[in-house]
mmCIF file of C-alpha atoms and ligand atoms in Angstrom:
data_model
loop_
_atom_site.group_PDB
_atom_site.id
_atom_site.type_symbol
_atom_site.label_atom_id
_atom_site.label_comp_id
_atom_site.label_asym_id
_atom_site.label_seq_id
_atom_site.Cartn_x
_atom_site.Cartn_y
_atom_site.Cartn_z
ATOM 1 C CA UNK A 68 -17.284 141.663 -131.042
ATOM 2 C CA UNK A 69 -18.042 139.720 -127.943
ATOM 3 C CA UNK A 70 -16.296 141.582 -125.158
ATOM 4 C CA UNK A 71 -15.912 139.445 -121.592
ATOM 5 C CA UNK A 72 -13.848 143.150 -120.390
ATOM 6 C CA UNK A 73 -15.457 145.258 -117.466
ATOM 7 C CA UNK A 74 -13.359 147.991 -117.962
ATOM 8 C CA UNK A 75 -15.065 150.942 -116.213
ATOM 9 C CA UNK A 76 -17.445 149.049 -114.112
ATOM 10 C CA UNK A 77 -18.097 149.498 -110.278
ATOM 11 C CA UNK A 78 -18.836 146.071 -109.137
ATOM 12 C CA UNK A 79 -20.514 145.281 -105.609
ATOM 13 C CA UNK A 80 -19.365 142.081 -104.379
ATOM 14 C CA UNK A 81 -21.098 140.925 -100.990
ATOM 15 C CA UNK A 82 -19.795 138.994 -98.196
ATOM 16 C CA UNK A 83 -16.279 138.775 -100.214
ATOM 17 C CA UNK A 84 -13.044 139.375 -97.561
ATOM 18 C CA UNK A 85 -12.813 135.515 -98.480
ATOM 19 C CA UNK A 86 -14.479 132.412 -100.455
ATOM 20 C CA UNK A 87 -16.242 132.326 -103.066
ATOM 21 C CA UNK A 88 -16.874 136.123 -103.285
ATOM 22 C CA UNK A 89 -13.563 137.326 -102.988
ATOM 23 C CA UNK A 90 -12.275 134.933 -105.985
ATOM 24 C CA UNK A 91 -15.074 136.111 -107.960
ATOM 25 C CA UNK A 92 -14.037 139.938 -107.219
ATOM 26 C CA UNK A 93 -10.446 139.025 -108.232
ATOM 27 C CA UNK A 94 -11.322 137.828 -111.337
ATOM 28 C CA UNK A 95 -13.929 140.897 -111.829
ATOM 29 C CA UNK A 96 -10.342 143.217 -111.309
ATOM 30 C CA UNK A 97 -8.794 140.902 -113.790
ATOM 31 C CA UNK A 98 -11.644 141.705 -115.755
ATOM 32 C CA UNK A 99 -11.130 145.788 -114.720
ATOM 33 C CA UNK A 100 -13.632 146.441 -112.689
ATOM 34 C CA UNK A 101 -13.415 148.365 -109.703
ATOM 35 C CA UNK A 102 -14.167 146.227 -106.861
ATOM 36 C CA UNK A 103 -16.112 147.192 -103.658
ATOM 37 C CA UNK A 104 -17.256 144.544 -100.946
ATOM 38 C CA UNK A 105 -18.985 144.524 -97.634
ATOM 39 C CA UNK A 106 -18.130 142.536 -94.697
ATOM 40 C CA UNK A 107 -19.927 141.979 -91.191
ATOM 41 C CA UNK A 108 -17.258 144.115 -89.472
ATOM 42 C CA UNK A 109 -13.670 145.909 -89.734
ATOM 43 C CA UNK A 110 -11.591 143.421 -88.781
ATOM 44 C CA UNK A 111 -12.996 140.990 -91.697
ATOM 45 C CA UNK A 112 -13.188 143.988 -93.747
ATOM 46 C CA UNK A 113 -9.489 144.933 -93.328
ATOM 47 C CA UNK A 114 -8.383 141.553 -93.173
ATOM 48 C CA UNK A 115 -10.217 141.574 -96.905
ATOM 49 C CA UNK A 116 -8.373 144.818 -98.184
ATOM 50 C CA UNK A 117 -4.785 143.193 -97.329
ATOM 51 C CA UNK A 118 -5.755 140.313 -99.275
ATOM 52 C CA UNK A 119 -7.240 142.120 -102.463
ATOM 53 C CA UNK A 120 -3.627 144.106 -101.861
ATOM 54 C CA UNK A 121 -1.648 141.514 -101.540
ATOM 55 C CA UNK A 122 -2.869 140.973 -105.707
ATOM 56 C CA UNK A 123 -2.759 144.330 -106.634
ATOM 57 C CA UNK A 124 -6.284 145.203 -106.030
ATOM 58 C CA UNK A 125 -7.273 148.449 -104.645
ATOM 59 C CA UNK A 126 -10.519 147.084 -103.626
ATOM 60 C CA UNK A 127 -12.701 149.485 -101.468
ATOM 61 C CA UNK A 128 -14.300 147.545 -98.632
ATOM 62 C CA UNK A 129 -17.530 149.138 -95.963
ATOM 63 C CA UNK A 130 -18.764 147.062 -92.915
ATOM 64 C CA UNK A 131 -22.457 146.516 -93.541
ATOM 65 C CA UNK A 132 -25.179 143.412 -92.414
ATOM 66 C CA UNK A 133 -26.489 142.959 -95.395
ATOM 67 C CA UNK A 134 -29.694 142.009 -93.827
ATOM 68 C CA UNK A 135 -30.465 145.666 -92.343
ATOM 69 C CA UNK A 136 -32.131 147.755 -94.983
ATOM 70 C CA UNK A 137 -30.887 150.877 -93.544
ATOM 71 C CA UNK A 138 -26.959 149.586 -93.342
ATOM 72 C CA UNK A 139 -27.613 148.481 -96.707
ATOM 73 C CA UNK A 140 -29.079 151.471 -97.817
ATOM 74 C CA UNK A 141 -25.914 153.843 -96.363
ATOM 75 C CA UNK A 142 -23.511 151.884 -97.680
ATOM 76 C CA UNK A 143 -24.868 151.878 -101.436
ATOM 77 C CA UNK A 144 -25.262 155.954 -100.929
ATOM 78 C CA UNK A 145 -21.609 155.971 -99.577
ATOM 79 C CA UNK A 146 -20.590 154.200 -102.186
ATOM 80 C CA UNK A 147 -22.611 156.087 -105.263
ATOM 81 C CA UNK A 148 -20.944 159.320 -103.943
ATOM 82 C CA UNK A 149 -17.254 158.156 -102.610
ATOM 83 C CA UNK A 150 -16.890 155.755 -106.044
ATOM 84 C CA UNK A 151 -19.687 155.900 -108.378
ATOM 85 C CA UNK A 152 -22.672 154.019 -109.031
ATOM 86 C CA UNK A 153 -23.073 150.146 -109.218
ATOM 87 C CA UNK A 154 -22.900 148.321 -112.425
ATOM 88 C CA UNK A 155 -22.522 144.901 -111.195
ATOM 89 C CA UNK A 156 -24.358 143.881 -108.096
ATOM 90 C CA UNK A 157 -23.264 140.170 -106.962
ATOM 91 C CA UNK A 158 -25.200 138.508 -103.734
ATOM 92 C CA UNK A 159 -22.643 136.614 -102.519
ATOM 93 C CA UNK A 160 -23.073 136.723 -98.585
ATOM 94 C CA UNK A 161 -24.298 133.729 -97.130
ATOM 95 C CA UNK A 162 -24.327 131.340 -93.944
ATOM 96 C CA UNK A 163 -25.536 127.668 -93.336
ATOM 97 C CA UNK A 164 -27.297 126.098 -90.467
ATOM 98 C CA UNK A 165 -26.741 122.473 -90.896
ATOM 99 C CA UNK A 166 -29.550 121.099 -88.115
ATOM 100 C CA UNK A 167 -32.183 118.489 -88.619
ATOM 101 C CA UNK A 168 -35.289 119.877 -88.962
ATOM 102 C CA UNK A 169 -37.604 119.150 -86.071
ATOM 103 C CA UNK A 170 -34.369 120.243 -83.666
ATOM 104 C CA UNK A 171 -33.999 123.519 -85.646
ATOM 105 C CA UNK A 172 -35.191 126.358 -83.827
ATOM 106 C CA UNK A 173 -37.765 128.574 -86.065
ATOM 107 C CA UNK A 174 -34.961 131.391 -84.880
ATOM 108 C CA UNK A 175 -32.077 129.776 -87.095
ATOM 109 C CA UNK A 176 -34.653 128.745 -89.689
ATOM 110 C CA UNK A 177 -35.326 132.755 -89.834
ATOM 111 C CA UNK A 178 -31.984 133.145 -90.049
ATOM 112 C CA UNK A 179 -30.478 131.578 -92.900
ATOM 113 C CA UNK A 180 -33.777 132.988 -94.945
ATOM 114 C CA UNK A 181 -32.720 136.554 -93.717
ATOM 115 C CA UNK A 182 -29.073 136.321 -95.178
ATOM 116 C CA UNK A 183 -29.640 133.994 -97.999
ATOM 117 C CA UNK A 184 -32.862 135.167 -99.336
ATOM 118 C CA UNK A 185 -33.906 138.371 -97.676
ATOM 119 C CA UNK A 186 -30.757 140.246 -98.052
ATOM 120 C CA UNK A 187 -30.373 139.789 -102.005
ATOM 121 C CA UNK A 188 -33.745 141.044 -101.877
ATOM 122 C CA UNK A 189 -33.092 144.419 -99.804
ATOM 123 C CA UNK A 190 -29.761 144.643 -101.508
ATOM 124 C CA UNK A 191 -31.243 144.322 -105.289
ATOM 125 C CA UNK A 192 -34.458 146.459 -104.618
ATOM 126 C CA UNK A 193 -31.771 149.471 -103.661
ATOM 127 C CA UNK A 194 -29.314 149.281 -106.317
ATOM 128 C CA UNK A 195 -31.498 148.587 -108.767
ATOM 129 C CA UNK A 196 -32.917 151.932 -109.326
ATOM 130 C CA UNK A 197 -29.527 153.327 -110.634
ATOM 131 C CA UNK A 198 -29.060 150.653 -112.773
ATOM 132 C CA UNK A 199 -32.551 151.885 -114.423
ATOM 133 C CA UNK A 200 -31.288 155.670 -114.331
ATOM 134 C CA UNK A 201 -27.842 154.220 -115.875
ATOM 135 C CA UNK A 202 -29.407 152.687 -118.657
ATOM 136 C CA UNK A 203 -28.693 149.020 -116.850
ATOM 137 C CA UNK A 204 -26.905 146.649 -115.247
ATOM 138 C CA UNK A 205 -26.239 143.222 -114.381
ATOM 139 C CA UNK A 206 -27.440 140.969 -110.695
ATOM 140 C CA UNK A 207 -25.780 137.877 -110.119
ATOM 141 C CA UNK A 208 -27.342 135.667 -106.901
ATOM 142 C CA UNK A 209 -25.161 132.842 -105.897
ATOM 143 C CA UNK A 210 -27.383 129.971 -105.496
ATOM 144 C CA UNK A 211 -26.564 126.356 -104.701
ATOM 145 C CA UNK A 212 -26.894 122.866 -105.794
ATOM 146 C CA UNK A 213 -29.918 123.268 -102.608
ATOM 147 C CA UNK A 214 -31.603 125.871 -105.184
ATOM 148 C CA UNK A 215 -32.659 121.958 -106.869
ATOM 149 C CA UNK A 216 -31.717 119.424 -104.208
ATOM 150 C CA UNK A 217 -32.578 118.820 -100.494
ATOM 151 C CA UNK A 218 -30.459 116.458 -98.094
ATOM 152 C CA UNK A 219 -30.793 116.117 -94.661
ATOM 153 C CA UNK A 220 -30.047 119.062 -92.400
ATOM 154 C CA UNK A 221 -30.048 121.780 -94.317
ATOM 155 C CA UNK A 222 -33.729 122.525 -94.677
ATOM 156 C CA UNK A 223 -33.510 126.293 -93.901
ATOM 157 C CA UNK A 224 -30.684 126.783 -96.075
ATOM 158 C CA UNK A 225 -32.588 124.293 -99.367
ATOM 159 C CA UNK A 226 -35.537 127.014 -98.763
ATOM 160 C CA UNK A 227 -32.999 130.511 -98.950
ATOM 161 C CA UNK A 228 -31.444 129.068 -102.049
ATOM 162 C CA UNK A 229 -34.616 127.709 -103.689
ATOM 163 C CA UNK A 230 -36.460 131.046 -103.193
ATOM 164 C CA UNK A 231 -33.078 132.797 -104.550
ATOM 165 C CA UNK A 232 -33.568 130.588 -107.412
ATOM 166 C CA UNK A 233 -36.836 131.958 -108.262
ATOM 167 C CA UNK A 234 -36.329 135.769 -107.319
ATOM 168 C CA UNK A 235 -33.371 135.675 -109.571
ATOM 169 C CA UNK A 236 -36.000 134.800 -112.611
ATOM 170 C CA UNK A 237 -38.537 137.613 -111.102
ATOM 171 C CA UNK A 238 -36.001 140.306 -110.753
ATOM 172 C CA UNK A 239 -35.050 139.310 -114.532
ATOM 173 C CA UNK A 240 -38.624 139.418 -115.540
ATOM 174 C CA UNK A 241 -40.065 142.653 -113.707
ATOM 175 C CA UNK A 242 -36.126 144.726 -114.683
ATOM 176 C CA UNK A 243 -35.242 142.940 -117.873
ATOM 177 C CA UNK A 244 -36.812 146.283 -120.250
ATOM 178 C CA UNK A 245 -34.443 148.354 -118.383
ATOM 179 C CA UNK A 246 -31.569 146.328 -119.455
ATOM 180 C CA UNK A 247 -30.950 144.794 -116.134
ATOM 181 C CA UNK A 248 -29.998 141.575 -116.610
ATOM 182 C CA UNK A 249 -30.506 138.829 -113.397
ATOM 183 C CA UNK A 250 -28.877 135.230 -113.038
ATOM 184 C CA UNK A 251 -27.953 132.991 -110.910
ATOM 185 C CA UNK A 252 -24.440 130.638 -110.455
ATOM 186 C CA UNK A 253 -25.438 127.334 -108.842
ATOM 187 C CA UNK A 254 -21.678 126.427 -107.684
ATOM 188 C CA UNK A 255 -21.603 122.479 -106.515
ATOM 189 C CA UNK A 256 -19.192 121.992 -103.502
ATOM 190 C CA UNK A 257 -16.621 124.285 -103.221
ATOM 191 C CA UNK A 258 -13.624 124.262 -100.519
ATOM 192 C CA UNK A 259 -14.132 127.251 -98.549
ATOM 193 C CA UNK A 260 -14.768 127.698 -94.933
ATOM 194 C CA UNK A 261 -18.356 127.217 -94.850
ATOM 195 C CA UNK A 262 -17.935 123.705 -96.319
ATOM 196 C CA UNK A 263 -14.671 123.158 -94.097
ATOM 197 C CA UNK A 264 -16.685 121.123 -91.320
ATOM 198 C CA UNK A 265 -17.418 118.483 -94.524
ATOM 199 C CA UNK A 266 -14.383 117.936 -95.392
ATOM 200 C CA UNK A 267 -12.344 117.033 -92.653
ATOM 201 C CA UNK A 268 -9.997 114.241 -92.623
ATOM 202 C CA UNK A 269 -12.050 111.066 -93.071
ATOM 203 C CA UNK A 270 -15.187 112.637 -92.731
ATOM 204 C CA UNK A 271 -17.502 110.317 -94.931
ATOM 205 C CA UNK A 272 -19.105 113.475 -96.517
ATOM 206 C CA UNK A 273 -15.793 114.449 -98.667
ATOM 207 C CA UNK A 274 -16.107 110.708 -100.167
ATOM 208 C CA UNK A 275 -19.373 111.008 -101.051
ATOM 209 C CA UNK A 276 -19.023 114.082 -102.753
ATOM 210 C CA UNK A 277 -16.513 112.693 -105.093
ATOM 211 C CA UNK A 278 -18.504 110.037 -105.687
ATOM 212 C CA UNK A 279 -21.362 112.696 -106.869
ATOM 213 C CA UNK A 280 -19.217 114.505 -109.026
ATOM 214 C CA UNK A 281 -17.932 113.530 -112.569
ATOM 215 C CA UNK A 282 -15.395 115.692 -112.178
ATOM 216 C CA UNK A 283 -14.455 113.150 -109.060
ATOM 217 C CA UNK A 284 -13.191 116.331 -106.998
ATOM 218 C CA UNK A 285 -14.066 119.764 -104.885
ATOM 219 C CA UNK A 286 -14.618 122.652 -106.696
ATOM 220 C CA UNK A 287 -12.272 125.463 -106.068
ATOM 221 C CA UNK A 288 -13.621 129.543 -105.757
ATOM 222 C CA UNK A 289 -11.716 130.129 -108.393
ATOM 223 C CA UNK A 290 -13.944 127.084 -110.949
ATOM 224 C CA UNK A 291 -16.350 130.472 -110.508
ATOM 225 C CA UNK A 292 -14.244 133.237 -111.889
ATOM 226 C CA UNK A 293 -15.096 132.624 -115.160
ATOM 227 C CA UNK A 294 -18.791 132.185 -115.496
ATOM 228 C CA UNK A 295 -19.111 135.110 -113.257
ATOM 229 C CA UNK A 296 -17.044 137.222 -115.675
ATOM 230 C CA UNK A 297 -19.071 135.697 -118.413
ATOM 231 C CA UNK A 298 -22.501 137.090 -116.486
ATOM 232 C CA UNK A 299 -20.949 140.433 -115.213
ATOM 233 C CA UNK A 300 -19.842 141.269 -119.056
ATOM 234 C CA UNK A 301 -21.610 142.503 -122.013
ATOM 235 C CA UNK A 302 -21.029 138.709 -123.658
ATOM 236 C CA UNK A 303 -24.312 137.939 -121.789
ATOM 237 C CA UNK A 304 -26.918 140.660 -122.645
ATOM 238 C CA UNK A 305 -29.267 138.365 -123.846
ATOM 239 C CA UNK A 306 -29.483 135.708 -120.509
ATOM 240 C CA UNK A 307 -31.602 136.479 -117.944
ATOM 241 C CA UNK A 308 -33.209 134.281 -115.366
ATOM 242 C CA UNK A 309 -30.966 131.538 -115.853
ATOM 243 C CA UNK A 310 -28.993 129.885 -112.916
ATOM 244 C CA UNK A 311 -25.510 128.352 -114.373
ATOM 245 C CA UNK A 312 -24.441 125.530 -112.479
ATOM 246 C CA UNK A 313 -20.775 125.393 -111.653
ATOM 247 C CA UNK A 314 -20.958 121.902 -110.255
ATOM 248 C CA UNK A 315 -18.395 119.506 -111.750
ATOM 249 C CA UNK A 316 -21.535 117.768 -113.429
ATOM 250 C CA UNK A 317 -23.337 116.695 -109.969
ATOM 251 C CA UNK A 318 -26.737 117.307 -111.184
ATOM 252 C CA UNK A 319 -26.297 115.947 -114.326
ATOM 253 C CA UNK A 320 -25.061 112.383 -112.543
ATOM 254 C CA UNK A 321 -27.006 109.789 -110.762
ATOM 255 C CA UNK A 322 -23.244 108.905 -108.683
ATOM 256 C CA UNK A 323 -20.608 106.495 -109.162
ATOM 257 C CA UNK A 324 -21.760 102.969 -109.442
ATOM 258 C CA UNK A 325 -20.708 100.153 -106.994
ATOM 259 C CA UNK A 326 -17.589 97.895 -108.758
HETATM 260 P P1 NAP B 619 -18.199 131.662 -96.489
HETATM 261 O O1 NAP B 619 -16.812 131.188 -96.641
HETATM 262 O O2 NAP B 619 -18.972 131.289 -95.267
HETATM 263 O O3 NAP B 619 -18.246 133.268 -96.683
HETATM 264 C C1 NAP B 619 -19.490 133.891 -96.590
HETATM 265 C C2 NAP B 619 -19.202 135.368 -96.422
HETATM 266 O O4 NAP B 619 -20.439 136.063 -96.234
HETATM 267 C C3 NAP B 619 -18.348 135.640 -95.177
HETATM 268 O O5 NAP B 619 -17.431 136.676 -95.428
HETATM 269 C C4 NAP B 619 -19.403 136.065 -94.181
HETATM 270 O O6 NAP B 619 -18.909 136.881 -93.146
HETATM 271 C C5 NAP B 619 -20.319 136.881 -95.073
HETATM 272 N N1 NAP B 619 -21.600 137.132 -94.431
HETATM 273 C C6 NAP B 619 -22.380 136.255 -93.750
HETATM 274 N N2 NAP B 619 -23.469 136.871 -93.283
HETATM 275 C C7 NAP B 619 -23.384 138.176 -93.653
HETATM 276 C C8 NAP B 619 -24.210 139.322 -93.454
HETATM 277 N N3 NAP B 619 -25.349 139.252 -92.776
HETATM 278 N N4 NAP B 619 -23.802 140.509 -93.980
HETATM 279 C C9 NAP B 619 -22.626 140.591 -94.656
HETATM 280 N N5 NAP B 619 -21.791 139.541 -94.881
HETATM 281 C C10 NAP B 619 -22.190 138.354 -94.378
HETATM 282 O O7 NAP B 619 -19.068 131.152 -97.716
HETATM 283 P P2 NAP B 619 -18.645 130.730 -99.186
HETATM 284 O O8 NAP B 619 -18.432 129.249 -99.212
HETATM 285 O O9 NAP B 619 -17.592 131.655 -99.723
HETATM 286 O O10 NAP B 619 -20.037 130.998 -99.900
HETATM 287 C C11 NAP B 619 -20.342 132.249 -100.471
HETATM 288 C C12 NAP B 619 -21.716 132.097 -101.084
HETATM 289 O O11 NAP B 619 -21.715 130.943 -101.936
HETATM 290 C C13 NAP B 619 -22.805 131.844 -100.044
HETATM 291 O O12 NAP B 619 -23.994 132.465 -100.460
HETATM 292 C C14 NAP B 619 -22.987 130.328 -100.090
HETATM 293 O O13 NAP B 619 -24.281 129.934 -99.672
HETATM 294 C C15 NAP B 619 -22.779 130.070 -101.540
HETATM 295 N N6 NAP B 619 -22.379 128.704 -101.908
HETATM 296 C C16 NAP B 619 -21.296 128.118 -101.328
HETATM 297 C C17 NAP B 619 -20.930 126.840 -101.766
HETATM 298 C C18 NAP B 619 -19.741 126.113 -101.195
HETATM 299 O O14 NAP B 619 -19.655 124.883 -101.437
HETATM 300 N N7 NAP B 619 -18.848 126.767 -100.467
HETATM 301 C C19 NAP B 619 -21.650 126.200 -102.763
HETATM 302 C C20 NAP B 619 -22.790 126.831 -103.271
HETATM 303 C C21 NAP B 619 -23.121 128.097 -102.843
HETATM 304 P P3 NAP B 619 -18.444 136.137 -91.783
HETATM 305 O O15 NAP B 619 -17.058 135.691 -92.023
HETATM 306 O O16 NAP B 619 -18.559 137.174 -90.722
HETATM 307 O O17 NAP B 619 -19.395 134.973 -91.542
HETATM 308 C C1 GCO B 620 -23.969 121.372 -97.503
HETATM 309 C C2 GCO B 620 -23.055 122.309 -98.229
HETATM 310 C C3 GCO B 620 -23.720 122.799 -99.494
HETATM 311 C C4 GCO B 620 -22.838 123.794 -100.179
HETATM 312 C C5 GCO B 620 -23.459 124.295 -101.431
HETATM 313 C C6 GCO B 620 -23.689 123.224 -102.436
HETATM 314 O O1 GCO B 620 -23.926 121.358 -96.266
HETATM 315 O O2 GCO B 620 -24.690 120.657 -98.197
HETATM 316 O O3 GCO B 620 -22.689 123.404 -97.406
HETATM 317 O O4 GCO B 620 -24.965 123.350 -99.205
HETATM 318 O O5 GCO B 620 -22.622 124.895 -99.374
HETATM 319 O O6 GCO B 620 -24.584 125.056 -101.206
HETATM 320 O O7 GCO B 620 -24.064 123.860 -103.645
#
């Protein structure tokens, strides 16, 4: 029987008081898992808690930078002793530099590759080794449409994603005997706050998506709630290494043609 359920499971959702990683941890509850996030500090951490409240979710929320080993490290041992160990591990947190290249400063460049590549790194390598002692688990790296496209100004963030891309298939290949299962979601463009500065009123960016998209609209966070339950549950034991796209059908579609 095909279960989609993750009744039981202690799920680590990163960067998720809001966007994309707190719809994905709402539909993980919906799911039953027990949700845990991380936020840069308190405030966004207890701003987070109200909100998973507000649904009925007692999610359990620690201030960590996901891109200090030894913050990372604390908060996965606080969390293995004050809830359990982590079945689901999803590297969510992320931040954009949109700069053109030969202004960007090899500082911001750095940057982006520390959150968006670097931290799903530090944050895999720790967890993983109770997923091995627990007989497995299941990594899910949010990539990008920039994990397989470049456009101007986001050269730093194209690298992060594109690197994610591929150490989603290596943690899949060097942990996929211990029933640790790695993939990525590729969502397209999705209205959150880090795509807010795109889609102002008139700005010729939100036409231009449409015009990319079959689906002739933004994604939502919520588009993502169900192929991340689909990759958290025990209906996917058997992918690993793949990146699903969530995209509306943008890289399947050359773009609207002139009338
Ligand atoms: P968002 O609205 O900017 O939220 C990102 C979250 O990550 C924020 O809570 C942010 O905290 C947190 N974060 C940033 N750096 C962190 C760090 N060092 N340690 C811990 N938390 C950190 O982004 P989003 O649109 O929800 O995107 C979530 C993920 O999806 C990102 O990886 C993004 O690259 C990816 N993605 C987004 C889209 C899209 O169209 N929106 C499409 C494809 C992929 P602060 O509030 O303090 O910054
Ligand atoms: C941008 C956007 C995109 C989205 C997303 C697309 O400036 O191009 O921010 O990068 O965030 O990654 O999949």
């Amino acid at each position: 029987m095909v279960s989609f359920s993750l009744d039981n499971k202690i799920a680590l959702i990163t960067g998720a008081s809001y966007g994309i990683g707190f719809a994905i941890a709402k539909g993980f509850a919906q799911a039953g898992a027990k949700i845990v996030f991380n936020d840069l500090n308190q405030d966004l951490v207890n701003k987070g808690i109200e909100s998973y409240k507000q649904l009925g979710i007692d999610a359990v929320g620690y201030v960590c930078d996901v891109t200090v080993e030894e913050q990372v490290k604390e908060m996965v041992s606080k969390i293995e002793k004050e809830i359990g160990d982590i079945n689901i591990l999803v590297n969510n947190a992320g931040i954009i530099k949109r700069i053109p290249m030969t202004e960007m400063m090899s500082e911001d460049f750095r940057k982006v590759i520390d959150v968006d590549l670097t931290a799903p790194f530090i944050v895999s390598k720790i967890v993983i080794p109770s997923m091995i002692r627990n007989g497995g688990g299941k990594i899910i790296n949010i990539c990008s449409m920039m994990s397989e496209l470049g456009r101007e100004t986001v050269s730093a963030y194209a690298a992060a994603k594109g690197g994610l891309k591929m150490l989603t298939r290596n943690i899949a290949s060097e942990y996929g005997e211990y029933n640790i299962q790695c993939n990525g979601i590729g969502p397209g463009y999705i209205a959150t706050p880090q795509t807010a500065p795109l889609r102002t009123e008139g700005h010729p960016f939100n036409s231009f998506i449409i015009s990319k998209t079959p689906a002739a609209r933004w994604g939502t966070p919520d588009d993502l709630i169900g192929p991340a339950v689909f990759l958290a549950s025990s209906a996917s034991d058997f992918v690993n290494g793949h990146v699903l796209y969530v995209d509306g059908g943008i890289l399947a579609y050359i773009g609207k043609q002139p009338k």
